[in-house]
Amino acid sequence: MKKRRFSFVMAVLFLFLSFMVLISLNMGVVNIAPLDVLKTFIGQGTDRHELVLFNFRLPSMVLALFVGAGLAVSGAILQGVTQNDLADPGILGINTGAGFAVILYIFFFQQSMAMVSGVGIYILPLFALIGAFLAAFLVYALAWKKGVNPIRLILVGIGVNAGFSAVLIIFQVKMNPQDFNQALVWLAGDLWMGNWNLVLVIVPPIILMIGWTIYKSRTLNVMNLGDSMSMGLGIQVEKARRTFLLLAVGLAGLSVAAGGGIAFLGLVAPHIARRIVGPGHQRMIPAAALIGAIFLVVADTIGKNIIAPAEIPVGIVVSIVSTPYFVYLLMKTQ
Amino acid sequence: MILLAVTMALSIAVGVTDISIGTVWESMFAFAPESTSHAVIRELRMPRAIAGALVGAFLAVSGAVMQGLTRNPLASPSIMGVTHGAAFALILTIVFFPAVSNIGMTAAAFVGAGLGVILVFAVGSFSKGGLTPAKLALAGVAIGGMLSSLSSAISLHFQVAKQMSFWYAGGLAATDWVSVQILLVAGAVGLTLAVLISKSVTILSLGDEVSKGLGQNTFLVKALGVIVVFVLTGAAVSVAGTVGFIGLVIPHVARFFVGSDYRLIIPVSAVLGSLLLVLSDIGARLVNAPYETPVGAITACIGVPFFLYLARGEGRGSL
């Protein structure tokens, strides 16, 4: 029965996601009716519709889906491993670390944000990953004091985050105004390159990592019982923790490469998932991935259309929507 | 104090065109209107140095008062949402009422500072288990993050993002004598009040019960303390943008030097805060000369390691 209920929930979420994708695809500067979207998909649309859909909207839609899922799973892992409900790649400074590395890369090796192309598309995610790992390593090392206490980890994360932001702004103000604006938008969270090449670079590893996480999710359940208990059950705690942290940081780094510094999504999605399907990670993580994807697609649609033709970066929408929820969680947790 | 005077003189002397300390001296006591260096000193460098000293003092004193009132080692204007609130209000004002005067902007900053602190305090006081340092920091990050997201949305939409961001990162480049006047008025109110309540803050920092037991009107002291914070931080942010970490770091340093009596902590914080900001401002001009670096970035580079030190629970009043 429980299993059936879970399948039902997942089916509903999936349907809702498909519906949102369809809505989102037909909105924008060029309006395409939902029926025309479907027609275009089966190869019967006009050339113009095909161009808009396949070259612009679809790649950024795919990126939105996987960035949302990646951040959500990253947050779910971090919350499980640190046993802290308020953990999130943004709060722990991982997003800013990745953003920092990307801005440095653009500052030193590319003429401008708009010109990232060719090999750049493949190197950019690499830089984001390096930055994410650097930040994670810093936070972990600085919070280490005969073990890592969850509260200390979060506080150190806030500090490292502030440090990266400060150095970041030094480089940012040296950019020309147009780059500066783009960098600002991107750092606030923006799916900035709707580009099939980027999809090819980013999406397969995200799928692999999410899959691996789900496959190993039972270990996370056991780890939640506490270190001594899991050792008793035959898990090498430190090793498992390190593997999971690597997965979480990798997911966050890739997501930042495509979507910029989207905050709080990794925090909120796992909480909603836990509400709906319960705390078992083998169900919670897939649900969180779907919810993260829905969240980001909805936020992206709102950001693109609410003050059209101008756009609000998706990260700002996410932050405005999810801060109240974060505050609510903060007030509830001890 | 002497150190501060020397640093200020240095601050006046250092800049895109170097001016010797001797010339600085001459411009003050034998002003020659036809000399360019003298004009630069009088109209640009002097107000900048004075404003820097005042802003540093204000932020440090705000931080000290907040830490005393909340008994929370992480309390400070930038963490408690005060600076972000003020910044948000200022951006709204600049975008929607571009013709507003300096006084109007300062007033907006006060209102915003109030908004920020009320939000963060509300989150803190409605939470289970009260306002622990970790909660305070998280509430500050959340509220600050949301307010600055809103600010960047607004500034992007109205295409003033770069100016805003520079100002947001904190900078003293645009200060003039009018800013100094605003700061002096705010300082006269805020600093006096801070000194007046300093004894009560010391008692309050021992705990609410102790303070009530000694017959103190805790509510009045807290209310006055909050006014001090509004006035000082509002004025500081309206002149210099969001300069972070001074209010966090300096009171700890002051406590290290003079102990836990706020009658000493507050004045010492004021002097140390001035010193730190004037030095950081010199750094801001030199790091990447002839361009300015946001002074907030410099103070953060100093403040972050200190914050980490506190977060690891190795400082006084450990978490």
PDB file of C-alpha atoms in Angstrom, chain A residues 94 97-106 109-110 116 118-135 186 192-193 197-198 200-202 205 209 249-258:
ATOM      1  CA  ILE A  94      29.556  25.925  -2.143  1.00  0.00           C
ATOM      2  CA  GLY A  97      32.784  29.121  -4.386  1.00  0.00           C
ATOM      3  CA  ALA A  98      31.704  27.808  -7.775  1.00  0.00           C
ATOM      4  CA  GLY A  99      30.491  31.247  -8.814  1.00  0.00           C
ATOM      5  CA  PHE A 100      33.807  32.731  -7.756  1.00  0.00           C
ATOM      6  CA  ALA A 101      35.797  30.317  -9.916  1.00  0.00           C
ATOM      7  CA  VAL A 102      33.554  30.964 -12.910  1.00  0.00           C
ATOM      8  CA  ILE A 103      33.844  34.744 -12.580  1.00  0.00           C
ATOM      9  CA  LEU A 104      37.635  34.440 -12.329  1.00  0.00           C
ATOM     10  CA  TYR A 105      37.668  32.282 -15.431  1.00  0.00           C
ATOM     11  CA  ILE A 106      35.589  34.771 -17.374  1.00  0.00           C
ATOM     12  CA  PHE A 109      40.363  34.040 -19.987  1.00  0.00           C
ATOM     13  CA  GLN A 110      37.317  35.326 -21.808  1.00  0.00           C
ATOM     14  CA  VAL A 116      31.919  32.256 -23.777  1.00  0.00           C
ATOM     15  CA  GLY A 118      33.657  26.847 -28.185  1.00  0.00           C
ATOM     16  CA  VAL A 119      35.961  25.106 -25.753  1.00  0.00           C
ATOM     17  CA  GLY A 120      34.879  27.617 -23.107  1.00  0.00           C
ATOM     18  CA  ILE A 121      31.599  25.799 -22.624  1.00  0.00           C
ATOM     19  CA  TYR A 122      33.494  22.679 -21.616  1.00  0.00           C
ATOM     20  CA  ILE A 123      36.004  24.438 -19.388  1.00  0.00           C
ATOM     21  CA  LEU A 124      33.457  26.578 -17.566  1.00  0.00           C
ATOM     22  CA  PRO A 125      31.765  23.704 -15.695  1.00  0.00           C
ATOM     23  CA  LEU A 126      35.207  22.422 -14.807  1.00  0.00           C
ATOM     24  CA  PHE A 127      36.021  25.708 -13.137  1.00  0.00           C
ATOM     25  CA  ALA A 128      32.680  25.683 -11.344  1.00  0.00           C
ATOM     26  CA  LEU A 129      33.488  22.223 -10.001  1.00  0.00           C
ATOM     27  CA  ILE A 130      36.944  23.260  -8.853  1.00  0.00           C
ATOM     28  CA  GLY A 131      35.477  26.279  -7.073  1.00  0.00           C
ATOM     29  CA  ALA A 132      32.755  24.202  -5.453  1.00  0.00           C
ATOM     30  CA  PHE A 133      35.262  21.647  -4.180  1.00  0.00           C
ATOM     31  CA  LEU A 134      37.613  24.339  -2.956  1.00  0.00           C
ATOM     32  CA  ALA A 135      34.818  25.985  -0.958  1.00  0.00           C
ATOM     33  CA  TRP A 186      24.286  35.126 -13.139  1.00  0.00           C
ATOM     34  CA  TRP A 192      22.079  32.059 -18.836  1.00  0.00           C
ATOM     35  CA  MET A 193      23.017  29.828 -21.714  1.00  0.00           C
ATOM     36  CA  ASN A 197      26.330  22.025 -25.927  1.00  0.00           C
ATOM     37  CA  LEU A 198      26.028  23.005 -22.307  1.00  0.00           C
ATOM     38  CA  LEU A 200      25.462  17.797 -23.229  1.00  0.00           C
ATOM     39  CA  VAL A 201      28.228  18.692 -20.816  1.00  0.00           C
ATOM     40  CA  ILE A 202      26.100  19.185 -17.722  1.00  0.00           C
ATOM     41  CA  PRO A 205      26.947  13.710 -15.053  1.00  0.00           C
ATOM     42  CA  MET A 209      25.230  11.357  -9.749  1.00  0.00           C
ATOM     43  CA  VAL A 249      29.445  19.130  -4.026  1.00  0.00           C
ATOM     44  CA  GLY A 250      29.668  17.771  -7.561  1.00  0.00           C
ATOM     45  CA  LEU A 251      25.949  18.213  -8.112  1.00  0.00           C
ATOM     46  CA  ALA A 252      26.014  21.730  -6.702  1.00  0.00           C
ATOM     47  CA  GLY A 253      29.061  22.688  -8.784  1.00  0.00           C
ATOM     48  CA  LEU A 254      27.528  21.529 -12.064  1.00  0.00           C
ATOM     49  CA  SER A 255      24.222  23.172 -11.230  1.00  0.00           C
ATOM     50  CA  VAL A 256      25.966  26.453 -10.551  1.00  0.00           C
ATOM     51  CA  ALA A 257      27.840  26.233 -13.854  1.00  0.00           C
ATOM     52  CA  ALA A 258      24.513  26.170 -15.671  1.00  0.00           C
TER      53      ALA A 258
END
